[in-house]
Short mmCIF file of C-alpha atoms (C1' of nucleotides) in Angstrom, two decimals:
data_model
loop_
_atom_site.label_atom_id
_atom_site.label_comp_id
_atom_site.label_asym_id
_atom_site.label_seq_id
_atom_site.Cartn_x
_atom_site.Cartn_y
_atom_site.Cartn_z
CA UNK A 1 -3.52 94.60 166.82
CA UNK A 2 -3.71 96.67 169.43
CA UNK A 3 -7.16 98.12 169.94
CA UNK A 4 -9.04 101.18 169.83
CA UNK A 5 -12.13 102.69 169.51
CA UNK A 6 -14.05 103.23 173.08
CA UNK A 7 -14.24 100.64 175.26
CA UNK A 8 -16.62 101.47 177.52
CA UNK A 9 -17.68 105.07 176.21
CA UNK A 10 -16.27 106.61 179.55
CA UNK A 11 -15.78 109.05 177.56
CA UNK A 12 -17.99 111.49 174.47
CA UNK A 13 -17.64 109.43 171.53
CA UNK A 14 -16.36 112.39 169.65
CA UNK A 15 -14.11 113.44 171.79
CA UNK A 16 -12.17 109.62 172.29
CA UNK A 17 -9.76 110.53 170.22
CA UNK A 18 -8.01 112.71 171.65
CA UNK A 19 -5.48 112.16 174.21
CA UNK A 20 -5.34 115.05 175.90
CA UNK A 21 -9.90 113.73 177.20
CA UNK A 22 -8.72 110.90 178.40
CA UNK A 23 -5.78 111.87 180.29
CA UNK A 24 -7.82 114.83 181.82
CA UNK A 25 -10.53 111.85 182.81
CA UNK A 26 -8.02 109.70 183.70
CA UNK A 27 -6.10 112.46 186.81
CA UNK A 28 -8.95 113.11 187.65
CA UNK A 29 -9.89 110.05 188.34
CA UNK A 30 -6.27 108.95 189.75
CA UNK A 31 -6.58 111.98 191.67
CA UNK A 32 -9.57 111.19 193.64
CA UNK A 33 -8.31 107.77 194.00
CA UNK A 34 -5.70 109.06 195.91
CA UNK A 35 -6.83 111.85 197.54
CA UNK A 36 -8.78 109.07 199.05
CA UNK A 37 -6.34 106.88 199.85
CA UNK A 38 -4.17 109.71 201.80
CA UNK A 39 -6.80 111.16 203.79
CA UNK A 40 -6.51 109.06 206.43
CA UNK A 41 -2.90 110.30 206.78
CA UNK A 42 -3.51 113.98 207.06
CA UNK A 43 -1.68 113.57 203.77
CA UNK A 44 -2.77 115.44 200.32
CA UNK A 45 -1.38 113.81 196.62
CA UNK A 46 0.21 116.90 196.94
CA UNK A 47 2.14 116.94 200.49
CA UNK A 48 2.08 112.86 199.53
CA UNK A 49 4.90 113.93 196.48
CA UNK A 50 6.62 116.54 198.80
CA UNK A 51 7.15 114.44 201.56
CA UNK A 52 8.86 111.32 199.37
CA UNK A 53 10.81 114.31 197.62
CA UNK A 54 12.08 115.03 201.30
CA UNK A 55 12.75 111.93 201.96
CA UNK A 56 14.81 111.07 198.47
CA UNK A 57 16.78 114.38 198.60
CA UNK A 58 16.41 115.79 201.75
CA UNK A 59 17.67 118.28 203.19
CA UNK A 60 16.31 120.97 201.09
CA UNK A 61 15.44 124.00 200.81
CA UNK A 62 11.95 125.51 199.72
CA UNK A 63 12.84 126.68 196.85
CA UNK A 64 15.13 123.17 195.53
CA UNK A 65 11.39 121.47 196.75
CA UNK A 66 9.59 124.21 194.74
CA UNK A 67 11.49 123.34 191.67
CA UNK A 68 11.50 119.88 191.82
CA UNK A 69 8.00 119.58 191.84
CA UNK A 70 7.39 122.71 189.82
CA UNK A 71 5.22 124.66 192.07
CA UNK A 72 5.98 128.16 192.52
CA UNK A 73 7.76 128.74 196.19
CA UNK A 74 5.08 131.10 197.34
CA UNK A 75 2.84 127.82 197.51
CA UNK A 76 5.45 125.94 198.40
CA UNK A 77 4.83 127.78 202.37
CA UNK A 78 1.44 126.17 202.94
CA UNK A 79 2.56 122.80 201.70
CA UNK A 80 5.51 123.03 204.54
CA UNK A 81 3.59 124.07 207.18
CA UNK A 82 1.04 121.28 206.58
CA UNK A 83 4.22 118.76 207.27
CA UNK A 84 5.34 120.40 209.43
CA UNK A 85 2.41 120.96 211.74
CA UNK A 86 1.42 117.13 211.42
CA UNK A 87 5.27 116.44 212.49
CA UNK A 88 5.99 114.89 209.38
CA UNK A 89 9.19 117.40 208.31
CA UNK A 90 10.81 119.63 210.20
CA UNK A 91 12.35 122.94 209.13
CA UNK A 92 16.02 123.28 209.78
CA UNK A 93 18.74 125.85 209.61
CA UNK A 94 21.65 126.41 207.21
CA UNK A 95 24.98 127.40 208.82
CA UNK A 96 25.83 128.32 205.83
CA UNK A 97 22.82 130.26 204.22
CA UNK A 98 20.74 131.47 207.08
CA UNK A 99 17.57 132.34 204.48
CA UNK A 100 17.72 129.30 203.42
CA UNK A 101 15.75 126.28 205.67
CA UNK A 102 16.98 123.29 205.51
CA UNK A 103 13.87 120.64 205.35
CA UNK A 104 13.94 117.36 206.41
CA UNK A 105 11.34 113.81 207.16
CA UNK A 106 11.21 113.10 210.73
CA UNK A 107 10.90 109.42 212.11
CA UNK A 108 7.34 110.44 212.20
CA UNK A 109 7.22 111.28 208.87
CA UNK A 110 9.56 108.50 207.53
CA UNK A 111 6.98 105.92 209.31
CA UNK A 112 3.61 108.57 207.81
CA UNK A 113 5.43 107.81 203.94
CA UNK A 114 5.87 103.67 204.59
CA UNK A 115 2.54 103.37 205.29
CA UNK A 116 1.37 106.33 203.03
CA UNK A 117 2.98 104.70 200.06
CA UNK A 118 1.48 101.48 201.01
CA UNK A 119 -2.11 103.20 200.45
CA UNK A 120 -1.01 104.20 197.21
CA UNK A 121 0.10 101.65 196.40
CA UNK A 122 -3.37 99.84 196.90
CA UNK A 123 -5.15 103.18 195.24
CA UNK A 124 -3.45 102.52 192.10
CA UNK A 125 -4.11 98.91 191.84
CA UNK A 126 -7.24 99.74 192.14
CA UNK A 127 -6.86 102.64 189.20
CA UNK A 128 -4.51 100.41 186.91
CA UNK A 129 -7.30 97.03 188.07
CA UNK A 130 -8.05 96.90 184.51
CA UNK A 131 -5.18 96.12 183.14
CA UNK A 132 -2.53 93.31 183.80
CA UNK A 133 1.05 93.97 184.76
CA UNK A 134 2.79 94.00 181.54
CA UNK A 135 0.06 96.89 179.89
CA UNK A 136 0.58 98.93 183.87
CA UNK A 137 4.18 98.60 183.13
CA UNK A 138 3.36 99.94 178.98
CA UNK A 139 1.65 103.13 180.26
CA UNK A 140 3.96 103.73 182.95
CA UNK A 141 6.74 103.94 180.09
CA UNK A 142 4.81 105.56 177.58
CA UNK A 143 3.15 108.80 180.21
CA UNK A 144 6.92 108.48 181.10
CA UNK A 145 7.60 109.74 177.24
CA UNK A 146 4.99 112.32 177.13
CA UNK A 147 6.03 114.06 179.92
CA UNK A 148 8.58 117.53 179.61
CA UNK B 1 10.46 94.05 176.63
CA UNK B 2 8.58 96.39 178.01
CA UNK B 3 10.77 99.39 179.40
CA UNK B 4 10.51 100.95 182.32
CA UNK B 5 12.59 103.27 184.25
CA UNK B 6 12.70 107.19 184.33
CA UNK B 7 13.94 108.23 180.46
CA UNK B 8 13.97 111.75 181.29
CA UNK B 9 13.92 112.13 184.78
CA UNK B 10 10.85 114.43 183.88
CA UNK B 11 9.50 113.27 187.24
CA UNK B 12 11.42 113.85 190.63
CA UNK B 13 13.03 109.99 190.88
CA UNK B 14 11.00 108.81 193.99
CA UNK B 15 8.18 110.19 192.28
CA UNK B 16 8.08 108.61 188.37
CA UNK B 17 6.85 105.26 190.10
CA UNK B 18 3.20 106.81 190.49
CA UNK B 19 0.83 106.58 188.05
CA UNK B 20 -0.91 109.10 189.15
CA UNK B 21 2.36 111.72 189.38
CA UNK B 22 2.65 111.39 185.56
CA UNK B 23 -0.44 111.33 184.67
CA UNK B 24 -0.97 114.61 186.14
CA UNK B 25 2.77 115.89 184.99
CA UNK B 26 1.19 114.29 181.12
CA UNK B 27 -2.12 116.50 181.49
CA UNK B 28 -0.35 119.38 182.63
CA UNK B 29 1.27 119.75 179.35
CA UNK B 30 -1.09 118.11 177.12
CA UNK B 31 -3.82 121.14 178.98
CA UNK B 32 -0.84 123.89 178.44
CA UNK B 33 -0.64 122.75 174.58
CA UNK B 34 -4.13 121.99 173.84
CA UNK B 35 -5.19 125.72 175.69
CA UNK B 36 -2.16 126.93 173.30
CA UNK B 37 -3.40 125.78 170.27
CA UNK B 38 -7.20 126.30 170.69
CA UNK B 39 -6.66 130.07 171.50
CA UNK B 40 -6.67 131.32 168.16
CA UNK B 41 -10.43 129.82 167.54
CA UNK B 42 -11.52 131.61 171.26
CA UNK B 43 -11.69 128.23 172.52
CA UNK B 44 -10.28 126.35 175.81
CA UNK B 45 -10.07 122.91 176.33
CA UNK B 46 -13.81 123.21 178.15
CA UNK B 47 -15.55 124.36 175.13
CA UNK B 48 -13.76 122.65 172.58
CA UNK B 49 -15.61 119.84 174.19
CA UNK B 50 -18.35 121.26 174.36
CA UNK B 51 -18.84 122.10 170.60
CA UNK B 52 -17.47 119.48 170.02
CA UNK B 53 -20.32 117.28 171.74
CA UNK B 54 -23.36 120.06 170.57
CA UNK B 55 -22.10 118.75 167.26
CA UNK B 56 -22.23 114.79 167.62
CA UNK B 57 -24.68 114.46 169.73
CA UNK B 58 -27.21 117.91 169.52
CA UNK B 59 -29.59 118.88 169.81
CA UNK B 60 -29.59 118.53 173.57
CA UNK B 61 -30.21 120.25 176.55
CA UNK B 62 -27.75 122.30 178.61
CA UNK B 63 -27.63 119.67 181.87
CA UNK B 64 -27.31 116.39 179.71
CA UNK B 65 -24.78 118.71 177.61
CA UNK B 66 -23.46 118.55 181.22
CA UNK B 67 -23.58 115.78 181.79
CA UNK B 68 -22.26 113.87 179.24
CA UNK B 69 -19.14 116.24 180.05
CA UNK B 70 -19.31 115.88 183.99
CA UNK B 71 -19.07 119.55 183.96
CA UNK B 72 -22.22 120.71 187.12
CA UNK B 73 -24.96 122.34 185.57
CA UNK B 74 -24.10 125.68 186.88
CA UNK B 75 -20.78 125.62 185.02
CA UNK B 76 -21.96 124.69 181.55
CA UNK B 77 -24.01 128.15 181.80
CA UNK B 78 -20.80 129.87 181.62
CA UNK B 79 -19.53 127.54 178.63
CA UNK B 80 -22.88 128.20 176.97
CA UNK B 81 -22.48 131.96 177.35
CA UNK B 82 -19.51 131.84 175.43
CA UNK B 83 -19.80 129.11 172.76
CA UNK B 84 -23.24 131.12 172.05
CA UNK B 85 -21.14 134.97 171.93
CA UNK B 86 -18.46 133.85 169.30
CA UNK B 87 -21.29 132.47 167.41
CA UNK B 88 -20.77 128.91 167.13
CA UNK B 89 -23.77 127.50 168.89
CA UNK B 90 -27.81 128.60 169.86
CA UNK B 91 -30.03 128.27 172.65
CA UNK B 92 -32.83 126.72 170.26
CA UNK B 93 -36.39 126.45 171.99
CA UNK B 94 -38.02 122.89 172.65
CA UNK B 95 -41.65 122.47 171.88
CA UNK B 96 -41.90 120.03 174.05
CA UNK B 97 -40.42 121.27 177.45
CA UNK B 98 -40.48 125.05 177.63
CA UNK B 99 -37.61 125.00 180.11
CA UNK B 100 -34.71 123.10 178.19
CA UNK B 101 -32.49 124.78 175.77
CA UNK B 102 -32.36 122.63 172.79
CA UNK B 103 -28.31 123.45 171.86
CA UNK B 104 -27.21 123.42 168.47
CA UNK B 105 -24.05 124.19 166.44
CA UNK B 106 -24.48 126.87 164.03
CA UNK B 107 -22.59 127.05 160.35
CA UNK B 108 -19.84 128.85 162.05
CA UNK B 109 -19.87 126.62 164.58
CA UNK B 110 -18.72 123.80 162.55
CA UNK B 111 -16.19 125.56 160.23
CA UNK B 112 -14.98 126.55 163.13
CA UNK B 113 -14.82 123.03 165.29
CA UNK B 114 -13.01 121.92 161.94
CA UNK B 115 -10.23 124.42 162.14
CA UNK B 116 -10.19 123.88 165.84
CA UNK B 117 -9.95 120.49 165.22
CA UNK B 118 -7.35 120.56 162.96
CA UNK B 119 -4.94 122.31 165.47
CA UNK B 120 -5.81 120.22 168.33
CA UNK B 121 -3.96 117.15 165.87
CA UNK B 122 -1.96 119.71 165.75
CA UNK B 123 -0.78 120.20 169.50
CA UNK B 124 -1.68 116.06 169.69
CA UNK B 125 0.84 115.23 167.47
CA UNK B 126 3.23 117.88 169.39
CA UNK B 127 2.45 115.75 172.37
CA UNK B 128 3.32 112.84 171.47
CA UNK B 129 5.67 113.55 169.00
CA UNK B 130 7.80 110.93 171.04
CA UNK B 131 5.94 107.87 170.26
CA UNK B 132 5.76 105.90 167.20
CA UNK B 133 2.01 105.51 165.85
CA UNK B 134 1.24 102.07 167.53
CA UNK B 135 2.75 103.21 170.07
CA UNK B 136 0.33 106.53 170.30
CA UNK B 137 -2.80 103.81 169.91
CA UNK B 138 -1.76 102.07 172.62
CA UNK B 139 -1.49 104.53 174.84
CA UNK B 140 -4.26 105.56 173.99
CA UNK B 141 -6.74 102.40 174.20
CA UNK B 142 -4.50 101.93 177.83
CA UNK B 143 -6.13 105.06 178.46
CA UNK B 144 -9.52 104.70 177.93
CA UNK B 145 -9.36 101.07 180.10
CA UNK B 146 -8.24 102.89 183.04
CA UNK B 147 -10.95 105.54 182.74
CA UNK B 148 -14.11 105.24 184.68
"C1'" DT C 1 -42.80 117.57 193.79
"C1'" DA C 2 -39.51 117.68 190.96
"C1'" DT C 3 -35.66 119.80 187.26
"C1'" DT C 4 -34.27 123.30 183.62
"C1'" DG C 5 -31.49 127.19 183.21
"C1'" DT C 6 -29.90 131.45 186.25
"C1'" DT C 7 -27.44 133.91 189.60
"C1'" DA C 8 -24.58 134.92 193.63
"C1'" DT C 9 -22.07 132.79 196.88
"C1'" DA C 10 -18.18 130.78 198.82
"C1'" DC C 11 -14.17 127.03 198.55
"C1'" DT C 12 -9.88 125.66 196.26
"C1'" DC C 13 -6.16 125.92 193.88
"C1'" DT C 14 -2.22 129.07 191.97
"C1'" DA C 15 0.16 132.93 190.74
"C1'" DT C 16 1.83 138.33 191.11
"C1'" DA C 17 3.82 141.90 193.91
"C1'" DA C 18 5.33 143.49 197.77
"C1'" DC C 19 7.84 142.75 202.16
"C1'" DT C 20 12.04 141.56 205.45
"C1'" DA C 21 16.16 139.55 206.45
"C1'" DT C 22 19.94 137.48 204.45
"C1'" DA C 23 23.81 137.30 200.62
"C1'" DT D 1 21.43 143.63 193.71
"C1'" DA D 2 20.11 139.39 194.13
"C1'" DT D 3 17.93 134.90 196.82
"C1'" DA D 4 15.03 132.83 200.82
"C1'" DG D 5 11.12 132.68 202.84
"C1'" DT D 6 6.56 135.24 203.49
"C1'" DT D 7 2.72 137.60 203.83
"C1'" DA D 8 -1.49 139.70 201.00
"C1'" DT D 9 -3.88 139.36 197.55
"C1'" DA D 10 -5.81 138.33 193.09
"C1'" DG D 11 -7.32 135.33 189.27
"C1'" DA D 12 -8.63 130.88 187.70
"C1'" DG D 13 -12.08 127.52 187.84
"C1'" DT D 14 -15.78 125.06 190.00
"C1'" DA D 15 -19.19 124.00 193.46
"C1'" DT D 16 -23.63 124.89 196.71
"C1'" DA D 17 -27.67 127.55 197.57
"C1'" DA D 18 -31.22 130.02 196.18
"C1'" DC D 19 -34.96 131.36 192.53
"C1'" DA D 20 -37.93 131.68 188.70
"C1'" DA D 21 -40.40 129.20 185.43
"C1'" DT D 22 -41.94 124.88 183.47
"C1'" DA D 23 -43.61 119.87 184.32
#
DNA sequence: TATTGTTATACTCTATAACTATA
DNA sequence: TATAGTTATAGAGTATAACAATA
């Protein structure tokens, strides 16, 4: 009962059999939608992810944040700078180890995250507009299972 | 009967609800596997895609190739250079319009594509190792439907 | 005037190397 | 010695601008 084929010619016919190409296209679209949805909040998909992790797991170090997001610690610096400049997070001190920055969300960051999550949700609805609720869950579950 | 949740903690918990983040992770993994599989053949995921399109739709112009792959025509130049240098394609002439290059696959390119497709298939099996055949088809079909 | 292919250039993203301050 | 954060730098990847040839 599963339909294969090339429903909308979205991907060059011969390439449509490669999951990698479909993933590339789907990701490209998701990223663009996400980016547009978050832009008014001074957030990028990456900084939104960082803010979300800091809110969930904070206070945590920049190294821990980078490890969670799988981003190099040198790349994390700019992301944290950006979030701090926007007033969404603070670089606190860790009395137990004065090398580390203890990242925590501010009240403004918490508010921004709530708004951003609504915007992200709307962009996700846009991305998944063609799928029924059950199909969205299926896709979500299948993707989770091929993610290393 | 659909299972949601976070089967393997592959994505930071709070982020696992965002399809975009799962797509980013899945694409990142697929790209790495694809790249490794194709490297011995002097092919990248992008040049493999180009070779595949030229084989399927050739002879065609660089502009047409770029349009199909959604890659800027200035970016296509290097991809075509690379494939030509490897001896996989030829830049032919179009008598009807002397501006365009008529791209066609060589015999060596055809052979390389066959080998590359086997390698790509193996890397795809790797990517989808955790999914049953029916689930692979489901994922494929669902991805095709959110691809613009 | 518009289009094809090309080059030069710039911009984004990200990692490596090297530094400091701590441990 | 090793680690956290930082900076400078370099390498991909890709787009914009400008050009020659051709339509």
